[in-house]
Amino acid sequence: MAFPLPAPMRRALDLAAEAGQAGEVPVGAVVTCGDDIVAEARNAMRGSSDPTGHAEMVAIRAAAAKLGTSRLDECTLWVTLEPCAMCAAAISLARMKALRFGAEDAKGGGVVHGPRIFAQPTCHHRPDVLGGIGEEESAALLRAFFAERR
């Protein structure tokens, strides 16, 4: 029996679809504190001419601004794709309580693939990590996006 997706991941997937429609790699992110969504974003690198405009980075910045703190230690980040090394480092620096993500990224991931940022001895904060939430839908969005460009 399939379980319904948690609302924050459902919203992140909707944001990812919006990103894809806008010509951005389809990744969406939502920051929650308890049951409340405090920030959300989609990839915006091309539209903003900002190489750090990953959905995670934009959402973390918005959450920190809204909450008035750089420490998001009561917050969870929901993102449709395994964060890259840059985003994983930002998650650690923000002291986020938890990370929930959809599809793994064998090529560019920085959490369970690649540099595995949270496993490094120099990483001072490790969030609770759980992947595979909405994995099939996230992976399908990415496959369709890149298939159109090949």
PDB file of N, CA and C in Angstrom, residues 45-88:
ATOM      1  N   MET A  45      18.638  29.291 -10.912  1.00  0.00           N
ATOM      2  CA  MET A  45      19.988  29.678 -11.338  1.00  0.00           C
ATOM      3  C   MET A  45      19.979  30.453 -12.651  1.00  0.00           C
ATOM      4  N   ARG A  46      19.260  29.952 -13.628  1.00  0.00           N
ATOM      5  CA  ARG A  46      19.253  30.614 -14.929  1.00  0.00           C
ATOM      6  C   ARG A  46      18.494  31.939 -14.880  1.00  0.00           C
ATOM      7  N   GLY A  47      17.335  31.918 -14.278  1.00  0.00           N
ATOM      8  CA  GLY A  47      16.504  33.120 -14.224  1.00  0.00           C
ATOM      9  C   GLY A  47      17.104  34.249 -13.412  1.00  0.00           C
ATOM     10  N   SER A  48      17.895  33.900 -12.412  1.00  0.00           N
ATOM     11  CA  SER A  48      18.495  34.924 -11.553  1.00  0.00           C
ATOM     12  C   SER A  48      19.967  35.177 -11.875  1.00  0.00           C
ATOM     13  N   SER A  49      20.517  34.430 -12.832  1.00  0.00           N
ATOM     14  CA  SER A  49      21.947  34.504 -13.156  1.00  0.00           C
ATOM     15  C   SER A  49      22.791  34.327 -11.902  1.00  0.00           C
ATOM     16  N   ASP A  50      22.369  33.397 -11.052  1.00  0.00           N
ATOM     17  CA  ASP A  50      23.041  33.147  -9.778  1.00  0.00           C
ATOM     18  C   ASP A  50      23.405  31.667  -9.695  1.00  0.00           C
ATOM     19  N   PRO A  51      24.689  31.334  -9.776  1.00  0.00           N
ATOM     20  CA  PRO A  51      25.079  29.930  -9.719  1.00  0.00           C
ATOM     21  C   PRO A  51      24.760  29.260  -8.387  1.00  0.00           C
ATOM     22  N   THR A  52      24.487  30.053  -7.352  1.00  0.00           N
ATOM     23  CA  THR A  52      24.094  29.478  -6.062  1.00  0.00           C
ATOM     24  C   THR A  52      22.576  29.442  -5.906  1.00  0.00           C
ATOM     25  N   GLY A  53      21.841  29.704  -6.965  1.00  0.00           N
ATOM     26  CA  GLY A  53      20.385  29.760  -6.908  1.00  0.00           C
ATOM     27  C   GLY A  53      19.711  28.403  -6.891  1.00  0.00           C
ATOM     28  N   HIS A  54      20.322  27.440  -6.211  1.00  0.00           N
ATOM     29  CA  HIS A  54      19.692  26.132  -6.051  1.00  0.00           C
ATOM     30  C   HIS A  54      18.476  26.289  -5.140  1.00  0.00           C
ATOM     31  N   ALA A  55      17.478  25.459  -5.337  1.00  0.00           N
ATOM     32  CA  ALA A  55      16.247  25.546  -4.551  1.00  0.00           C
ATOM     33  C   ALA A  55      16.544  25.535  -3.047  1.00  0.00           C
ATOM     34  N   GLU A  56      17.465  24.675  -2.630  1.00  0.00           N
ATOM     35  CA  GLU A  56      17.791  24.573  -1.210  1.00  0.00           C
ATOM     36  C   GLU A  56      18.359  25.884  -0.676  1.00  0.00           C
ATOM     37  N   MET A  57      19.296  26.461  -1.417  1.00  0.00           N
ATOM     38  CA  MET A  57      19.944  27.704  -0.977  1.00  0.00           C
ATOM     39  C   MET A  57      18.933  28.840  -0.870  1.00  0.00           C
ATOM     40  N   VAL A  58      18.074  28.954  -1.876  1.00  0.00           N
ATOM     41  CA  VAL A  58      17.075  30.028  -1.880  1.00  0.00           C
ATOM     42  C   VAL A  58      16.104  29.839  -0.713  1.00  0.00           C
ATOM     43  N   ALA A  59      15.686  28.597  -0.474  1.00  0.00           N
ATOM     44  CA  ALA A  59      14.754  28.324   0.621  1.00  0.00           C
ATOM     45  C   ALA A  59      15.402  28.569   1.987  1.00  0.00           C
ATOM     46  N   ILE A  60      16.648  28.163   2.153  1.00  0.00           N
ATOM     47  CA  ILE A  60      17.356  28.392   3.424  1.00  0.00           C
ATOM     48  C   ILE A  60      17.497  29.882   3.685  1.00  0.00           C
ATOM     49  N   ARG A  61      17.890  30.652   2.662  1.00  0.00           N
ATOM     50  CA  ARG A  61      18.015  32.108   2.829  1.00  0.00           C
ATOM     51  C   ARG A  61      16.683  32.738   3.231  1.00  0.00           C
ATOM     52  N   ALA A  62      15.604  32.308   2.577  1.00  0.00           N
ATOM     53  CA  ALA A  62      14.276  32.864   2.871  1.00  0.00           C
ATOM     54  C   ALA A  62      13.831  32.496   4.284  1.00  0.00           C
ATOM     55  N   ALA A  63      14.103  31.259   4.703  1.00  0.00           N
ATOM     56  CA  ALA A  63      13.717  30.838   6.055  1.00  0.00           C
ATOM     57  C   ALA A  63      14.499  31.622   7.105  1.00  0.00           C
ATOM     58  N   ALA A  64      15.788  31.789   6.892  1.00  0.00           N
ATOM     59  CA  ALA A  64      16.609  32.538   7.847  1.00  0.00           C
ATOM     60  C   ALA A  64      16.132  33.988   7.950  1.00  0.00           C
ATOM     61  N   ALA A  65      15.804  34.585   6.806  1.00  0.00           N
ATOM     62  CA  ALA A  65      15.316  35.975   6.812  1.00  0.00           C
ATOM     63  C   ALA A  65      13.973  36.071   7.526  1.00  0.00           C
ATOM     64  N   LYS A  66      13.085  35.137   7.236  1.00  0.00           N
ATOM     65  CA  LYS A  66      11.755  35.182   7.855  1.00  0.00           C
ATOM     66  C   LYS A  66      11.825  34.975   9.369  1.00  0.00           C
ATOM     67  N   LEU A  67      12.679  34.046   9.801  1.00  0.00           N
ATOM     68  CA  LEU A  67      12.785  33.737  11.224  1.00  0.00           C
ATOM     69  C   LEU A  67      13.759  34.663  11.956  1.00  0.00           C
ATOM     70  N   GLY A  68      14.546  35.438  11.204  1.00  0.00           N
ATOM     71  CA  GLY A  68      15.476  36.375  11.814  1.00  0.00           C
ATOM     72  C   GLY A  68      16.647  35.720  12.518  1.00  0.00           C
ATOM     73  N   THR A  69      17.089  34.590  11.979  1.00  0.00           N
ATOM     74  CA  THR A  69      18.208  33.879  12.595  1.00  0.00           C
ATOM     75  C   THR A  69      18.949  33.051  11.553  1.00  0.00           C
ATOM     76  N   SER A  70      20.240  32.855  11.773  1.00  0.00           N
ATOM     77  CA  SER A  70      21.009  31.989  10.880  1.00  0.00           C
ATOM     78  C   SER A  70      20.966  30.534  11.341  1.00  0.00           C
ATOM     79  N   ARG A  71      20.414  30.310  12.512  1.00  0.00           N
ATOM     80  CA  ARG A  71      20.318  28.950  13.059  1.00  0.00           C
ATOM     81  C   ARG A  71      18.905  28.418  12.871  1.00  0.00           C
ATOM     82  N   LEU A  72      18.779  27.480  11.982  1.00  0.00           N
ATOM     83  CA  LEU A  72      17.476  26.888  11.680  1.00  0.00           C
ATOM     84  C   LEU A  72      17.361  25.522  12.353  1.00  0.00           C
ATOM     85  N   ASP A  73      17.761  25.460  13.616  1.00  0.00           N
ATOM     86  CA  ASP A  73      17.899  24.192  14.310  1.00  0.00           C
ATOM     87  C   ASP A  73      16.584  23.492  14.654  1.00  0.00           C
ATOM     88  N   GLU A  74      15.469  24.156  14.445  1.00  0.00           N
ATOM     89  CA  GLU A  74      14.168  23.509  14.638  1.00  0.00           C
ATOM     90  C   GLU A  74      13.476  23.234  13.305  1.00  0.00           C
ATOM     91  N   CYS A  75      14.209  23.406  12.224  1.00  0.00           N
ATOM     92  CA  CYS A  75      13.616  23.318  10.879  1.00  0.00           C
ATOM     93  C   CYS A  75      14.038  22.055  10.129  1.00  0.00           C
ATOM     94  N   THR A  76      13.162  21.659   9.221  1.00  0.00           N
ATOM     95  CA  THR A  76      13.410  20.538   8.324  1.00  0.00           C
ATOM     96  C   THR A  76      13.385  21.057   6.887  1.00  0.00           C
ATOM     97  N   LEU A  77      14.351  20.618   6.100  1.00  0.00           N
ATOM     98  CA  LEU A  77      14.375  20.948   4.673  1.00  0.00           C
ATOM     99  C   LEU A  77      13.867  19.756   3.891  1.00  0.00           C
ATOM    100  N   TRP A  78      12.853  19.994   3.067  1.00  0.00           N
ATOM    101  CA  TRP A  78      12.281  18.992   2.168  1.00  0.00           C
ATOM    102  C   TRP A  78      12.695  19.388   0.762  1.00  0.00           C
ATOM    103  N   VAL A  79      13.398  18.525   0.050  1.00  0.00           N
ATOM    104  CA  VAL A  79      13.868  18.848  -1.296  1.00  0.00           C
ATOM    105  C   VAL A  79      13.714  17.619  -2.188  1.00  0.00           C
ATOM    106  N   THR A  80      13.430  17.861  -3.453  1.00  0.00           N
ATOM    107  CA  THR A  80      13.103  16.769  -4.360  1.00  0.00           C
ATOM    108  C   THR A  80      14.317  15.970  -4.839  1.00  0.00           C
ATOM    109  N   LEU A  81      15.510  16.533  -4.707  1.00  0.00           N
ATOM    110  CA  LEU A  81      16.721  15.866  -5.175  1.00  0.00           C
ATOM    111  C   LEU A  81      17.784  15.934  -4.090  1.00  0.00           C
ATOM    112  N   GLU A  82      18.559  14.879  -3.964  1.00  0.00           N
ATOM    113  CA  GLU A  82      19.665  14.869  -3.001  1.00  0.00           C
ATOM    114  C   GLU A  82      20.496  16.141  -3.165  1.00  0.00           C
ATOM    115  N   PRO A  83      20.714  16.880  -2.104  1.00  0.00           N
ATOM    116  CA  PRO A  83      21.487  18.120  -2.208  1.00  0.00           C
ATOM    117  C   PRO A  83      22.925  17.887  -2.666  1.00  0.00           C
ATOM    118  N   CYS A  84      23.438  18.861  -3.407  1.00  0.00           N
ATOM    119  CA  CYS A  84      24.833  18.843  -3.825  1.00  0.00           C
ATOM    120  C   CYS A  84      25.712  19.199  -2.621  1.00  0.00           C
ATOM    121  N   ALA A  85      27.020  19.188  -2.812  1.00  0.00           N
ATOM    122  CA  ALA A  85      27.944  19.499  -1.719  1.00  0.00           C
ATOM    123  C   ALA A  85      27.730  20.915  -1.185  1.00  0.00           C
ATOM    124  N   MET A  86      27.512  21.888  -2.065  1.00  0.00           N
ATOM    125  CA  MET A  86      27.291  23.271  -1.624  1.00  0.00           C
ATOM    126  C   MET A  86      26.061  23.358  -0.737  1.00  0.00           C
ATOM    127  N   CYS A  87      24.976  22.747  -1.168  1.00  0.00           N
ATOM    128  CA  CYS A  87      23.724  22.815  -0.407  1.00  0.00           C
ATOM    129  C   CYS A  87      23.823  22.024   0.888  1.00  0.00           C
ATOM    130  N   ALA A  88      24.502  20.872   0.855  1.00  0.00           N
ATOM    131  CA  ALA A  88      24.684  20.090   2.076  1.00  0.00           C
ATOM    132  C   ALA A  88      25.479  20.893   3.100  1.00  0.00           C
TER     133      ALA A  88
END
